[in-house]
């Protein structure tokens, strides 16, 4: 477990509707620098919408979200810059299919961060080594396994030097034998002090790597606790019910 620092991502009274559906209800959540927060809850409870709101892939109806002390604006240049502080890894491996692994990882730093190419390549190789796919740098995504592609996706996000990394069910689309290779990379990232928000059904990962578990149901944060407390002593009937189905 990491020593957690000052607030990095702060959600205050966040509400979001899709038509009549109230998908985020008065969400108040503070994620501290270096903290690893695992978000769990039934399907449809708003976990993906929460991640997407933090990255402003979704607008919010009311409330505020700030990253490192700066409130996310609705649009504009500041939004693009603040958004680049947030890395995101999705369930589906969304690598650029027409580019090599190396080009996938260097594209953002070169185009957005204006990093010189040689430097971007050097850093990309370090990151590909860190996630264990360095020998594959010339391959196209389709030539790799799902687990390898997901590790490249993590390296690609890290190449932008994000302040916080969001993972939305990063192992849900993987064949079982590939889940651990991705979780191992995430665990080592957590240990390195990265601030992380991880939506996952992998309770082993939550127990091992989370500083805090946030349980959502019906758009609300129902309870949150250390993994040990949450898994052994869930307080709400909804959390008890959820855990009884998955454990
Ligand atoms: P989770 O990730 O916990 O499964 P989501 O955040 O994906 O939940 O979805 C929360 C609720 O919002 C669900 O009822 C879902 O059907 C609905 N929803 C998600 N995205 C949209 C959308 N773009 N338009 C309408 N409803 C949506
Ligand atoms: Mg989801």
Coordinates of C-alpha atoms and ligand atoms in Angstrom, one line a residue:
X1 CA 0.0 0.0 0.0
X2 CA 1.2 3.5 -0.9
X3 CA 1.4 6.5 1.3
X4 CA -1.2 8.7 -0.2
X5 CA -0.6 12.4 -0.9
X6 CA -2.7 15.5 -1.5
X7 CA -5.9 15.4 -3.5
X8 CA -5.3 15.0 -7.3
X9 CA -8.8 14.2 -8.7
X10 CA -11.7 15.8 -7.0
X11 CA -15.4 15.2 -7.9
X12 CA -17.9 17.4 -6.1
X13 CA -21.6 16.8 -6.3
X14 CA -21.4 15.4 -9.8
X15 CA -24.7 14.5 -11.5
X16 CA -25.3 13.1 -14.9
X17 CA -28.4 12.1 -16.7
X18 CA -28.9 10.1 -20.0
X19 CA -32.5 11.3 -20.7
X20 CA -34.6 10.2 -17.8
X21 CA -31.9 7.9 -16.5
X22 CA -29.9 9.4 -13.5
X23 CA -26.6 7.7 -14.0
X24 CA -24.4 9.6 -11.6
X25 CA -26.0 10.8 -8.4
X26 CA -24.3 13.3 -6.2
X27 CA -20.9 11.8 -6.6
X28 CA -18.3 13.1 -4.2
X29 CA -15.0 11.4 -4.6
X30 CA -11.4 12.5 -3.9
X31 CA -8.5 10.5 -5.3
X32 CA -5.1 11.4 -3.8
X33 CA -1.8 11.4 -5.4
X34 CA -0.3 7.9 -5.4
X35 CA -3.6 6.3 -4.4
X36 CA -5.0 3.3 -6.1
X37 CA -8.8 3.2 -6.1
X38 CA -10.7 0.2 -7.4
X39 CA -14.3 0.8 -8.4
X40 CA -16.6 -2.1 -8.3
X41 CA -20.4 -2.6 -8.6
X42 CA -23.1 -4.2 -10.7
X43 CA -23.3 -3.7 -14.5
X44 CA -25.1 -0.5 -15.3
X45 CA -24.2 1.2 -12.0
X46 CA -22.3 4.1 -13.7
X47 CA -18.7 3.0 -13.4
X48 CA -17.8 3.6 -17.0
X49 CA -19.7 6.9 -17.0
X50 CA -17.7 7.9 -14.0
X51 CA -14.4 7.2 -15.7
X52 CA -15.5 8.9 -18.9
X53 CA -16.6 11.9 -16.9
X54 CA -13.2 12.2 -15.3
X55 CA -11.6 12.2 -18.8
X56 CA -14.4 14.4 -20.1
X57 CA -15.4 11.9 -22.7
X58 CA -18.8 12.6 -21.2
X59 CA -20.1 16.0 -20.1
X60 CA -21.7 16.2 -16.7
X61 CA -25.0 17.8 -15.8
X62 CA -24.0 19.5 -12.6
X63 CA -21.1 19.5 -10.1
X64 CA -17.4 19.9 -10.7
X65 CA -14.4 17.7 -11.5
X66 CA -10.9 19.0 -11.0
X67 CA -7.5 17.6 -11.7
X68 CA -4.5 18.8 -9.8
X69 CA -6.4 21.8 -8.6
X70 CA -7.8 22.9 -11.9
X71 CA -11.4 22.5 -12.7
X72 CA -12.2 20.8 -16.0
X73 CA -13.8 23.3 -18.4
X74 CA -16.5 22.4 -20.8
X75 CA -14.3 22.7 -23.9
X76 CA -11.4 24.5 -25.4
X77 CA -7.6 24.4 -25.2
X78 CA -7.4 24.0 -21.4
X79 CA -9.6 21.0 -21.7
X80 CA -7.3 19.3 -24.1
X81 CA -4.3 20.0 -21.9
X82 CA -6.1 18.8 -18.7
X83 CA -7.4 15.8 -20.5
X84 CA -3.9 14.8 -21.5
X85 CA -3.0 14.5 -17.8
X86 CA -5.5 11.6 -17.6
X87 CA -4.5 8.3 -19.3
X88 CA -7.2 5.8 -20.0
X89 CA -7.2 2.1 -20.9
X90 CA -10.4 0.6 -22.1
X91 CA -11.8 -2.9 -22.2
X92 CA -11.3 -3.1 -26.0
X93 CA -7.8 -2.7 -27.1
X94 CA -8.0 0.5 -29.0
X95 CA -4.6 0.7 -30.6
X96 CA -4.2 2.3 -34.0
X97 CA -4.4 -0.9 -36.2
X98 CA -2.5 0.6 -39.2
X99 CA 0.6 1.5 -37.1
X100 CA 3.4 -0.5 -35.6
X101 CA 3.6 -1.0 -31.8
X102 CA 6.4 1.5 -31.6
X103 CA 4.5 4.1 -33.6
X104 CA 1.4 3.6 -31.5
X105 CA 3.5 4.6 -28.4
X106 CA 5.4 7.5 -29.9
X107 CA 2.5 9.2 -31.8
X108 CA 1.0 11.1 -28.8
X109 CA 4.3 12.4 -27.4
X110 CA 5.5 13.5 -30.9
X111 CA 2.2 15.1 -32.1
X112 CA 0.7 16.4 -28.9
X113 CA 3.7 16.9 -26.5
X114 CA 6.1 17.9 -29.4
X115 CA 8.8 15.6 -28.1
X116 CA 11.6 15.1 -30.6
X117 CA 11.3 11.8 -32.4
X118 CA 14.5 10.2 -31.1
X119 CA 13.6 11.0 -27.6
X120 CA 10.1 9.7 -28.0
X121 CA 11.4 6.4 -29.4
X122 CA 13.9 6.0 -26.6
X123 CA 11.1 6.6 -24.0
X124 CA 8.7 4.3 -25.9
X125 CA 11.3 1.5 -25.8
X126 CA 11.7 1.9 -22.0
X127 CA 8.0 1.7 -21.6
X128 CA 7.6 -1.3 -23.9
X129 CA 10.3 -3.0 -21.8
X130 CA 8.5 -2.1 -18.7
X131 CA 5.3 -3.9 -19.9
X132 CA 7.3 -6.8 -21.4
X133 CA 6.7 -6.4 -25.1
X134 CA 9.9 -4.7 -26.2
X135 CA 10.8 -7.4 -28.8
X136 CA 7.5 -6.8 -30.6
X137 CA 8.0 -3.1 -31.4
X138 CA 7.9 -3.6 -35.2
X139 CA 4.7 -5.7 -35.1
X140 CA 1.2 -4.5 -36.0
X141 CA -1.4 -4.8 -33.3
X142 CA -3.3 -7.6 -35.1
X143 CA -0.1 -9.8 -34.9
X144 CA -0.2 -9.7 -31.1
X145 CA -2.3 -11.4 -28.5
X146 CA -5.0 -9.5 -26.7
X147 CA -2.8 -9.4 -23.5
X148 CA 0.1 -8.0 -25.4
X149 CA -2.1 -5.4 -27.1
X150 CA -3.5 -4.3 -23.8
X151 CA 0.1 -4.0 -22.4
X152 CA 1.0 -1.8 -25.4
X153 CA -2.1 0.3 -24.7
X154 CA -0.9 0.8 -21.1
X155 CA 2.6 1.8 -22.4
X156 CA 1.0 4.2 -24.9
X157 CA -0.9 5.9 -22.1
X158 CA 2.1 6.1 -19.9
X159 CA 4.1 7.7 -22.7
X160 CA 2.0 10.9 -22.3
X161 CA 3.2 11.1 -18.6
X162 CA -0.3 11.2 -17.2
X163 CA -0.9 12.3 -13.6
X164 CA -3.6 9.7 -13.2
X165 CA -4.4 6.5 -15.1
X166 CA -8.0 5.3 -15.5
X167 CA -8.6 1.6 -16.3
X168 CA -12.1 0.6 -17.3
X169 CA -12.4 -3.2 -17.1
X170 CA -9.0 -3.6 -18.9
X171 CA -9.0 -7.4 -18.6
X172 CA -12.7 -8.2 -19.4
X173 CA -12.2 -8.9 -23.0
X174 CA -9.1 -11.1 -22.6
X175 CA -8.8 -14.8 -22.7
X176 CA -8.3 -16.1 -19.1
X177 CA -4.7 -17.0 -19.6
X178 CA -3.8 -13.4 -20.5
X179 CA -5.5 -11.7 -17.6
X180 CA -2.6 -12.1 -15.2
X181 CA 0.0 -10.7 -17.5
X182 CA -2.0 -7.4 -17.7
X183 CA -2.8 -7.4 -14.0
X184 CA 0.9 -7.9 -13.2
X185 CA 1.8 -4.8 -15.2
X186 CA -1.0 -2.8 -13.4
X187 CA 0.2 -4.1 -10.0
X188 CA 3.7 -3.0 -10.7
X189 CA 2.5 0.4 -11.9
X190 CA 0.5 0.7 -8.6
X191 CA 3.6 -0.1 -6.6
X192 CA 5.6 2.5 -8.5
X193 CA 3.3 5.2 -7.1
X194 CA 1.1 5.9 -10.0
X195 CA -2.3 7.3 -9.1
X196 CA -4.9 4.9 -10.5
X197 CA -8.7 4.5 -10.8
X198 CA -9.4 0.9 -11.8
X199 CA -12.9 -0.5 -12.7
X200 CA -12.5 -4.3 -12.5
X201 CA -14.2 -7.5 -11.5
X202 CA -10.8 -8.9 -10.5
X203 CA -11.2 -9.1 -6.8
X204 CA -7.7 -10.6 -6.3
X205 CA -6.2 -7.4 -7.9
X206 CA -8.4 -5.2 -5.7
X207 CA -7.2 -7.0 -2.6
X208 CA -3.6 -6.9 -3.7
X209 CA -3.2 -3.5 -5.2
X210 CA -6.0 -1.2 -4.0
X211 CA -5.7 1.4 -1.2
X212 CA -9.5 1.8 -1.3
X213 CA -12.4 0.1 -2.8
X214 CA -15.4 2.2 -4.0
X215 CA -18.6 0.3 -4.4
X216 CA -21.2 1.8 -6.8
X217 CA -24.8 0.8 -7.4
X218 CA -27.5 2.7 -9.3
X219 CA -25.3 5.7 -10.0
X220 CA -24.3 6.2 -6.3
X221 CA -21.3 5.6 -4.3
X222 CA -22.9 3.3 -1.7
X223 CA -19.8 2.6 0.4
X224 CA -16.0 2.8 0.3
X225 CA -13.4 1.2 2.5
X226 CA -10.0 -0.5 2.5
X227 CA -10.1 -3.7 0.5
X228 CA -9.7 -5.7 3.7
X229 CA -12.6 -4.1 5.5
X230 CA -14.8 -4.0 2.4
X231 CA -14.4 -7.7 1.5
X232 CA -14.6 -9.0 5.0
X233 CA -17.2 -6.6 6.4
X234 CA -19.3 -4.9 3.8
X235 CA -21.8 -2.5 5.4
X236 CA -24.6 -2.1 3.0
X237 CA -27.0 -4.8 1.9
X238 CA -26.3 -3.9 -1.7
X239 CA -22.6 -4.6 -1.3
X240 CA -23.3 -7.8 0.7
X241 CA -25.6 -8.9 -2.1
X242 CA -23.1 -8.1 -4.8
X243 CA -20.2 -9.8 -3.0
X244 CA -22.3 -12.9 -2.4
X245 CA -22.8 -13.3 -6.1
X246 CA -19.2 -12.8 -7.2
X247 CA -17.0 -14.2 -4.4
Ligands
LIG1 P1 -21.2 0.4 -15.8 O1 -20.0 0.8 -16.4 O2 -21.2 0.4 -14.3 O3 -21.8 -1.0 -16.3 P2 -22.3 2.6 -17.3 O4 -21.6 3.8 -16.8 O5 -21.8 2.0 -18.6 O6 -22.3 1.5 -16.2 O7 -23.8 2.8 -17.6 C1 -24.7 3.4 -16.6 C2 -26.1 3.5 -17.1 O8 -26.1 4.5 -18.1 C3 -26.6 2.2 -17.7 O9 -27.9 2.1 -17.4 C4 -26.4 2.4 -19.2 O10 -27.3 1.7 -20.0 C5 -26.6 3.9 -19.3 N1 -25.8 4.5 -20.4 C6 -24.5 4.5 -20.6 N2 -24.1 5.2 -21.6 C7 -25.2 5.7 -22.2 C8 -25.5 6.5 -23.4 N3 -24.5 7.0 -24.1 N4 -26.7 6.8 -23.6 C9 -27.8 6.4 -22.8 N5 -27.6 5.6 -21.7 C10 -26.3 5.3 -21.4
LIG2 MG1 -18.7 -0.3 -17.7

